[in-house]
GROMACS .gro file of C-alpha atoms in nm:
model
  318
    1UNK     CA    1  12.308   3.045   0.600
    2UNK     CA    2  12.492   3.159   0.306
    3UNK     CA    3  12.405   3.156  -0.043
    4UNK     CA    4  12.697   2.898  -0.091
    5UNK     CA    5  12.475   2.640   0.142
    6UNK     CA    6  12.114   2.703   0.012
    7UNK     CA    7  11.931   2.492  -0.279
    8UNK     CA    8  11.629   2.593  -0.421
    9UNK     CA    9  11.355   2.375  -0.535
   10UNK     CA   10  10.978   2.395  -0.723
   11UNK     CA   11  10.763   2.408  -0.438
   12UNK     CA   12  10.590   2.478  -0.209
   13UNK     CA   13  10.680   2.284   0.073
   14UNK     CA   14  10.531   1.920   0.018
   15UNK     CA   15  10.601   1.873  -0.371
   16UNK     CA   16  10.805   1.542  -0.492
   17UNK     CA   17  11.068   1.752  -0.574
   18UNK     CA   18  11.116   1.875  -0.198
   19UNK     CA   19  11.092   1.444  -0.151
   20UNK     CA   20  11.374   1.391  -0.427
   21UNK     CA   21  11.590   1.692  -0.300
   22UNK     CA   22  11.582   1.521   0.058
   23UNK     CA   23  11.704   1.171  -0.077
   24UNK     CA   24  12.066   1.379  -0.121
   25UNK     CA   25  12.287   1.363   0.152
   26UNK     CA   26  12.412   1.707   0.146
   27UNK     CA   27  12.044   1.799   0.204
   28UNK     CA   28  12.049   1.764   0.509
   29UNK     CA   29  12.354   2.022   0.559
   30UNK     CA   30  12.159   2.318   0.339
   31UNK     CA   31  11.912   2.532   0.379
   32UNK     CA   32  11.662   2.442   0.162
   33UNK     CA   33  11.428   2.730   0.003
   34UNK     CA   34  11.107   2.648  -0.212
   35UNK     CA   35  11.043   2.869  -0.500
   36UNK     CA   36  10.686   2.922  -0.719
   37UNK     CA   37  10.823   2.804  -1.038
   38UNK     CA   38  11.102   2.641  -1.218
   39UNK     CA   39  11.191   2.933  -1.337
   40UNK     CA   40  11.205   3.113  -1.030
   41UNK     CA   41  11.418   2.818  -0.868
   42UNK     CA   42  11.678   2.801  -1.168
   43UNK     CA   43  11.696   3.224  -1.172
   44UNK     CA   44  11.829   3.188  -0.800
   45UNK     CA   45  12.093   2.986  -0.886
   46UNK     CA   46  12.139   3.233  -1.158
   47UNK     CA   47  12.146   3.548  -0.990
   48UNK     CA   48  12.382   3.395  -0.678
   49UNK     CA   49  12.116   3.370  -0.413
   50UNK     CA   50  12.162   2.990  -0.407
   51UNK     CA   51  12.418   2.753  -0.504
   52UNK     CA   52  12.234   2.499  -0.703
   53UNK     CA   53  11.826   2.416  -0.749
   54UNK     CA   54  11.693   2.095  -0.795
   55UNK     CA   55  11.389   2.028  -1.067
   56UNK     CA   56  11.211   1.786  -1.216
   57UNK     CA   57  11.304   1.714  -1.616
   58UNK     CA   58  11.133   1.381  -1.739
   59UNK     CA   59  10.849   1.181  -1.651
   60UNK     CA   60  10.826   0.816  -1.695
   61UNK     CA   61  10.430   0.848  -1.819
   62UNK     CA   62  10.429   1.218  -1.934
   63UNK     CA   63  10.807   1.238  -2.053
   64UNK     CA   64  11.013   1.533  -2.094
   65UNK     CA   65  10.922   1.858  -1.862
   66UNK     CA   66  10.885   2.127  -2.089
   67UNK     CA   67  10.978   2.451  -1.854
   68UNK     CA   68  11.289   2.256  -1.688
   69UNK     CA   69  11.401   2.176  -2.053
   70UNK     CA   70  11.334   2.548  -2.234
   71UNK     CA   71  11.508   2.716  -1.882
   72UNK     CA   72  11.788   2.526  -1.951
   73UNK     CA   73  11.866   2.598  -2.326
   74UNK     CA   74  11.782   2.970  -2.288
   75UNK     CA   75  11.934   3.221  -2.036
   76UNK     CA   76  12.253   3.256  -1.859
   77UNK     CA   77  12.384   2.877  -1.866
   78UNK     CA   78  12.365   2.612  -1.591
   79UNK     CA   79  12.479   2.296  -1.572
   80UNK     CA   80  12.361   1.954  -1.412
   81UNK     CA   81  12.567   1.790  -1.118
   82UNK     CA   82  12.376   1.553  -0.994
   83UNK     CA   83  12.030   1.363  -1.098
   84UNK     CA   84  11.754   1.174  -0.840
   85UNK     CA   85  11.512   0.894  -0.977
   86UNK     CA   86  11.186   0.917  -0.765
   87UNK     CA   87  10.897   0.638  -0.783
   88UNK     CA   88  10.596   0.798  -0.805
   89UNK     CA   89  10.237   0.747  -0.684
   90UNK     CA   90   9.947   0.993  -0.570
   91UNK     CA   91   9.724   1.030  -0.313
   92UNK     CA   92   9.376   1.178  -0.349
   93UNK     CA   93   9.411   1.466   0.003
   94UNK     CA   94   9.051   1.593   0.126
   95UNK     CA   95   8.926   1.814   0.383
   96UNK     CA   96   8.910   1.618   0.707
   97UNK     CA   97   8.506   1.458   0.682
   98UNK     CA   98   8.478   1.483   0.265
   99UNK     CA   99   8.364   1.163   0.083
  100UNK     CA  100   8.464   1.023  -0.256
  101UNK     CA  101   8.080   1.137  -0.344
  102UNK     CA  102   8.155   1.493  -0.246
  103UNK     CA  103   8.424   1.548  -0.486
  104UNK     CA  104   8.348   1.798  -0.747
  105UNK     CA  105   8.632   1.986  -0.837
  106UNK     CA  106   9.018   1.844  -0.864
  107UNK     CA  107   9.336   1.976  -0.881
  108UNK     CA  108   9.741   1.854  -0.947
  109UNK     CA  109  10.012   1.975  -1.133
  110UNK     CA  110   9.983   1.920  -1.500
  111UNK     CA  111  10.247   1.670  -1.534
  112UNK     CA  112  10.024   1.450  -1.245
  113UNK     CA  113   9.700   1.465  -1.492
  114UNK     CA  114   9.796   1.188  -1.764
  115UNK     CA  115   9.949   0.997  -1.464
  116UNK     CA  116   9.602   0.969  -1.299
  117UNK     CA  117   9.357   1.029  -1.598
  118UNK     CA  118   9.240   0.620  -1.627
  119UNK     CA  119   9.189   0.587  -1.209
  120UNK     CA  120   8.980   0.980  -1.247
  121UNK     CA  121   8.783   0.887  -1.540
  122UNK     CA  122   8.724   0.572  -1.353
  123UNK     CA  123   8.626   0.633  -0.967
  124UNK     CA  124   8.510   1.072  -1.046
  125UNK     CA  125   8.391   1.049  -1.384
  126UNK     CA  126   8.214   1.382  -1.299
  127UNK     CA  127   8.485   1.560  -1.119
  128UNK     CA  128   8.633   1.897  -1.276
  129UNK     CA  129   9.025   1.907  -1.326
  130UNK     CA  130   9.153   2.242  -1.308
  131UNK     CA  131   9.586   2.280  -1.301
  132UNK     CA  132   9.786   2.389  -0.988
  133UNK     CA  133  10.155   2.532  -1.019
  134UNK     CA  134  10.251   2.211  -0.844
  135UNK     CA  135  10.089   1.934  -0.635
  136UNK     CA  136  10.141   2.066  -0.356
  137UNK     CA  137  10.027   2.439  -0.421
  138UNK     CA  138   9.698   2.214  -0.489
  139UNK     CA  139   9.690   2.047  -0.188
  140UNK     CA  140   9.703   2.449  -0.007
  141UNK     CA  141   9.413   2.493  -0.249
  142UNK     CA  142   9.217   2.225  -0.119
  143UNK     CA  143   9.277   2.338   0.248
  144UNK     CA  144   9.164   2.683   0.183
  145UNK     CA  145   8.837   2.573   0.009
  146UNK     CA  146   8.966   2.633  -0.355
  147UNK     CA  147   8.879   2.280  -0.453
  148UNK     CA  148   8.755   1.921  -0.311
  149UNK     CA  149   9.054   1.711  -0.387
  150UNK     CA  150   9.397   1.767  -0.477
  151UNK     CA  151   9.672   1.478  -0.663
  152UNK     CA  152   9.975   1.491  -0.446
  153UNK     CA  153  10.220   1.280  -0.234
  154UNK     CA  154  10.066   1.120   0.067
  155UNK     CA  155  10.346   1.265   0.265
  156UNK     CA  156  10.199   1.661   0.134
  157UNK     CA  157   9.870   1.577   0.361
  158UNK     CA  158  10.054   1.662   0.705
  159UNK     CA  159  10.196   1.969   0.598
  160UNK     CA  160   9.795   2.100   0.485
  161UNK     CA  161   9.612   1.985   0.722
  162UNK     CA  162   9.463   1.740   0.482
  163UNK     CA  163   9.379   1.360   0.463
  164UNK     CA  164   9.481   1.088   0.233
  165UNK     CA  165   9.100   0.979   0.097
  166UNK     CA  166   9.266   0.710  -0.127
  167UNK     CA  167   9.668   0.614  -0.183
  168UNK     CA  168   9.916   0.463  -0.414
  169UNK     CA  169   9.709   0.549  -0.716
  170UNK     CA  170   9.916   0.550  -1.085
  171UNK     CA  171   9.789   0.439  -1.400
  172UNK     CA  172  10.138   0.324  -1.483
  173UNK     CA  173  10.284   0.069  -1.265
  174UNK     CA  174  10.633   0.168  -1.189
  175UNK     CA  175  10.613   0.562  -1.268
  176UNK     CA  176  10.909   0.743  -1.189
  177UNK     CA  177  11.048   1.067  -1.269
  178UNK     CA  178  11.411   1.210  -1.302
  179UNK     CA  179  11.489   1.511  -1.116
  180UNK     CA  180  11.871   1.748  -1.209
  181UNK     CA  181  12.028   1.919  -0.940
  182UNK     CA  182  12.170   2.232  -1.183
  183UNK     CA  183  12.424   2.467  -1.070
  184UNK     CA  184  12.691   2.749  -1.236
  185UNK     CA  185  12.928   2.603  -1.504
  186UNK     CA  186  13.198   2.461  -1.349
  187UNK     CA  187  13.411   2.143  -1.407
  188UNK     CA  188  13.202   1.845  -1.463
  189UNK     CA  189  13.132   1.574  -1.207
  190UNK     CA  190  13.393   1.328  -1.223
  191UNK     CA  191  13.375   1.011  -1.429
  192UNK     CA  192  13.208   0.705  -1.301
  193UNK     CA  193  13.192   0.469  -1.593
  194UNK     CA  194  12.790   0.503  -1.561
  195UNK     CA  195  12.725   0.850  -1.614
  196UNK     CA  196  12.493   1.091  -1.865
  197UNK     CA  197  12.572   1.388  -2.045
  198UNK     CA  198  12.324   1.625  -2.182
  199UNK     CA  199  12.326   1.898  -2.434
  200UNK     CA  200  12.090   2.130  -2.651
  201UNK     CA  201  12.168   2.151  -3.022
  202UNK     CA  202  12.049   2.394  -3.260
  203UNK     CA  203  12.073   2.317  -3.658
  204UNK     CA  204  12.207   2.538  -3.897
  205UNK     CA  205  11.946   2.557  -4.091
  206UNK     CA  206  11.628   2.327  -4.245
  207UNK     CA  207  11.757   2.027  -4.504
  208UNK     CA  208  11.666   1.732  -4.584
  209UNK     CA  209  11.881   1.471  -4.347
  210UNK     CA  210  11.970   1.766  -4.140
  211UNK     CA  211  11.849   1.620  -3.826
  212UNK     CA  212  12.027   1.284  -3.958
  213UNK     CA  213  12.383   1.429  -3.981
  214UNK     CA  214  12.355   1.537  -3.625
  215UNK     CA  215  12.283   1.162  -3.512
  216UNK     CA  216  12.568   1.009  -3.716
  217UNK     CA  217  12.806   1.216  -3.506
  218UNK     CA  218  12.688   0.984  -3.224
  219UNK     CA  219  12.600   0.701  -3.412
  220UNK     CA  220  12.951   0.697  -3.583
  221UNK     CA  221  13.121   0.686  -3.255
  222UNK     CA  222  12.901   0.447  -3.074
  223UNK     CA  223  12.734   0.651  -2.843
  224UNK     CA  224  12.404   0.587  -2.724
  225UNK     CA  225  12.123   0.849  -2.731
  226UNK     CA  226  11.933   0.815  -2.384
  227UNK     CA  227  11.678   1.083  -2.448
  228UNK     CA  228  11.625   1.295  -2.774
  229UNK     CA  229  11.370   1.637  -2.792
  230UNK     CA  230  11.280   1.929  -3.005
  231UNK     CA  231  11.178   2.221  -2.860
  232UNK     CA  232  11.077   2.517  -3.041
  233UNK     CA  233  11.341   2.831  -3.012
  234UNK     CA  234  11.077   3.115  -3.032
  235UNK     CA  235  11.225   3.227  -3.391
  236UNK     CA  236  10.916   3.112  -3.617
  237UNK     CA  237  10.744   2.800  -3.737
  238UNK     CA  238  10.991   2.517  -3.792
  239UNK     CA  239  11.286   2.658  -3.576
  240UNK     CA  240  11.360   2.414  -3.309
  241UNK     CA  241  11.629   2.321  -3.080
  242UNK     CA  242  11.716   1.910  -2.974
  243UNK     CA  243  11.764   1.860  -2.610
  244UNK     CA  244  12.016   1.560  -2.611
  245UNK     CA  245  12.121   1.285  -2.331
  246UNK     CA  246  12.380   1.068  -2.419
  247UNK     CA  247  12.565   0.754  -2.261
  248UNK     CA  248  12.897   0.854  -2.157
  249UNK     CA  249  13.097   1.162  -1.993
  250UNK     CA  250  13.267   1.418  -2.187
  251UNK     CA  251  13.621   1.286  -2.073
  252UNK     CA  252  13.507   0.961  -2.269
  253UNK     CA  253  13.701   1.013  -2.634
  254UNK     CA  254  13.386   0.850  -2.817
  255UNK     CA  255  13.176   1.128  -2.621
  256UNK     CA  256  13.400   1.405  -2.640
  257UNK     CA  257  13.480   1.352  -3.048
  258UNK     CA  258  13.106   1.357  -3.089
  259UNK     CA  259  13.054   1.658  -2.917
  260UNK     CA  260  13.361   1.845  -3.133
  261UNK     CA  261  13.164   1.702  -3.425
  262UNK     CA  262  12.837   1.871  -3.312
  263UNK     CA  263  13.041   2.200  -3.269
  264UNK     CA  264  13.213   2.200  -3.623
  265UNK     CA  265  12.865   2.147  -3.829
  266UNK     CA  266  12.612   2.302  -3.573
  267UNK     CA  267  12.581   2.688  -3.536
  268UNK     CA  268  12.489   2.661  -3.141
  269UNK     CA  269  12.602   2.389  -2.897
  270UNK     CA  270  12.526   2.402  -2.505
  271UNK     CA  271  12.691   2.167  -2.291
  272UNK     CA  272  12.446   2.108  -1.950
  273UNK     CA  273  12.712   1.863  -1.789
  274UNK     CA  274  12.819   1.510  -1.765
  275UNK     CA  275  12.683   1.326  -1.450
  276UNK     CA  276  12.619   0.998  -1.293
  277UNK     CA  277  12.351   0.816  -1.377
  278UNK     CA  278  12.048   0.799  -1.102
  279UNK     CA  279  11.988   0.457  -0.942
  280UNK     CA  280  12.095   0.192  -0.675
  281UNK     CA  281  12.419   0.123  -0.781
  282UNK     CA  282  12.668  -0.165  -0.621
  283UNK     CA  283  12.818   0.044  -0.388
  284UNK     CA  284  12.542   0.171  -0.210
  285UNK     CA  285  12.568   0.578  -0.410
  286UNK     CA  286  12.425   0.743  -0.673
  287UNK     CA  287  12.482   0.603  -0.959
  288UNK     CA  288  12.363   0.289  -1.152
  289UNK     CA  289  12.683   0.111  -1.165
  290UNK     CA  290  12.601  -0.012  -1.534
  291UNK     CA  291  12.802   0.151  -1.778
  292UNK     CA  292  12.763   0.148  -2.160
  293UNK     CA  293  12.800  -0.143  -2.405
  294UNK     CA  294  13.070  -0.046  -2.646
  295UNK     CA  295  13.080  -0.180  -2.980
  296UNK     CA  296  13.474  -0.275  -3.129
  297UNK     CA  297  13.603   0.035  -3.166
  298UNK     CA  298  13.485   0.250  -2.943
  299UNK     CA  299  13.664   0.229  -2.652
  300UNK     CA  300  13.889   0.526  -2.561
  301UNK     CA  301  14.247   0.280  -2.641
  302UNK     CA  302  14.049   0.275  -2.982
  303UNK     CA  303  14.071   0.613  -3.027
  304UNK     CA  304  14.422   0.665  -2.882
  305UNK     CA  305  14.521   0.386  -3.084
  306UNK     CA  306  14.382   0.528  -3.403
  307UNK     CA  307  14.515   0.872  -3.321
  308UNK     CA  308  14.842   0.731  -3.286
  309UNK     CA  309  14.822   0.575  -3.618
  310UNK     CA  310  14.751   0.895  -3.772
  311UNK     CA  311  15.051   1.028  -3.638
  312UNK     CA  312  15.269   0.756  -3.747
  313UNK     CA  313  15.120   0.765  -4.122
  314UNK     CA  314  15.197   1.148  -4.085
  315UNK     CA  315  15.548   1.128  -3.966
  316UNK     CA  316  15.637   0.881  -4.268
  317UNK     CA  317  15.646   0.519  -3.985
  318UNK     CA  318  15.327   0.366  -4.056
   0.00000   0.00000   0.00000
């Protein structure tokens, strides 16, 4: 297959993210390549050896995920197409014949750790956690003797020769996390009325209320922050960068006039798309089918209206 038709993903082979990339129809259509690292995955896309990569971005429990976030504001720029919601819940995968009591040593990827920290403390209070790249680079670990137990999906077990000791275990009932399918800048996705838009802002410089005036461009428009982050920018103590998600799509005027207003007062502004929102929506597709509750005057005949007005006032009819 061609680069055109292959997606990229943080793998190995048995990760959630392979699980969330195969809940996309056009998975099945593409060859599908697992990479060592974010990084690694994004850099494809980057370099033209694949035409998108899916990663994860924010846990329900754990929150943001800091490499997806950082590769995205730094580097040649992406953008995000498409994003999966994926419940999640480990298993505990053994060696074929280990016991609970056997356990010693654990592994997962980071992100898995607070996820499962009450049910370890609980049932291995003994047990050593050590990190993997990814929960299923752990479960590989297990099967070549690296460690007793690895935290990874129940359907990862197959795929290492390894058995599910215990299942469905979360501290958090109703854990999820959001994966972005991130390709090369192009037009954005079309509207759906129930979509997101992210962006990375960086301030100008360090004020009191500087971190307010960038809000009021949303708040004075009505748009709803989804998701708001600082990240450091590698420049020194105290420099950071917000990583933004926002109801709305940039064809929205409310949307769009808040994002010129960002660009007029802010010395660096990257766009990472405008997409539809993850979920079960009415029809059956991606997309939650619940779109944003405007407030009186917000609505794009709002702003057409009041542009209009402008005009008039300026042409001497108002």
């Amino acid at each position: 297959m061609t680069s055109a038709s292959r997606y990229t993903y943080l793998g190995p082979e048995g990760t959630f993210t392979e699980a969330a990339l195969r809940t996309l129809p056009e998975a099945a259509t593409r060859e599908l390549v697992p990479m060592v690292s974010v990084p690694a995955a994004l850099d494809a896309v980057r370099g033209g050896e694949a035409a998108a990569a899916l990663v994860p971005i924010e846990n329900s429990v754990e929150g943001g995920v800091t490499a997806t976030l950082d590769e995205l504001a730094t580097g040649k720029p992406l953008m995000i197409y498409r994003e999966v919601l994926l419940p999640i819940a480990f298993a505990l995968l053994v060696r074929p014949g280990t016991a609970l009591t056997d356990i010693k040593t654990v592994t997962g990827h980071p992100v898995a750790q607070p996820q499962v920290r009450n049910w370890l403390a609980a049932q291995l209070p003994h047990a050593v956690w050590e990190s993997s790249a990814s929960n299923a680079d752990g479960a590989r670990l297990v099967r070549e003797g690296r460690y007793d137990a690895a935290f990874a999906g129940e359907f990862a077990a197959a795929t290492y020769g390894l058995q599910p000791l215990v299942t469905d275990i979360h501290d958090a009932r109703n854990a999820e996390t959001r994966f972005v399918l991130a390709g090369r800048p192009a037009r954005p996705a079309a509207r759906t009325g129930a979509d997101r838009t992210s962006l990375v802002v960086w301030l100008g410089d360090d004020h009191p209320g500087a971190l307010l005036e960038l809000l009021q461009e949303f708040a004075v428009r009505g748009v709803n922050l989804m998701r708001i982050e600082s990240r450091p920018t590698g420049e020194g103590m105290g420099r950071y960068c917000f990583s933004v998600d926002c109801e709305g799509h940039i064809t929205d005027r409310r949307v769009g006039e808040a994002l010129m207003g960002l660009k007029r007062t802010c010395p660096k502004v990257r766009f990472l798309g405008s997409y539809p929102r993850a979920g079960d929506g009415p029809d059956g597709r991606t997309g939650d089918g619940v779109g944003p509750l405007l407030r009186p005057g917000t609505t794009d005949a709002d702003f057409v209206a009041a542009a209009d007005w402008l005009a008039r006032c300026q042409d001497g009819r108002a």
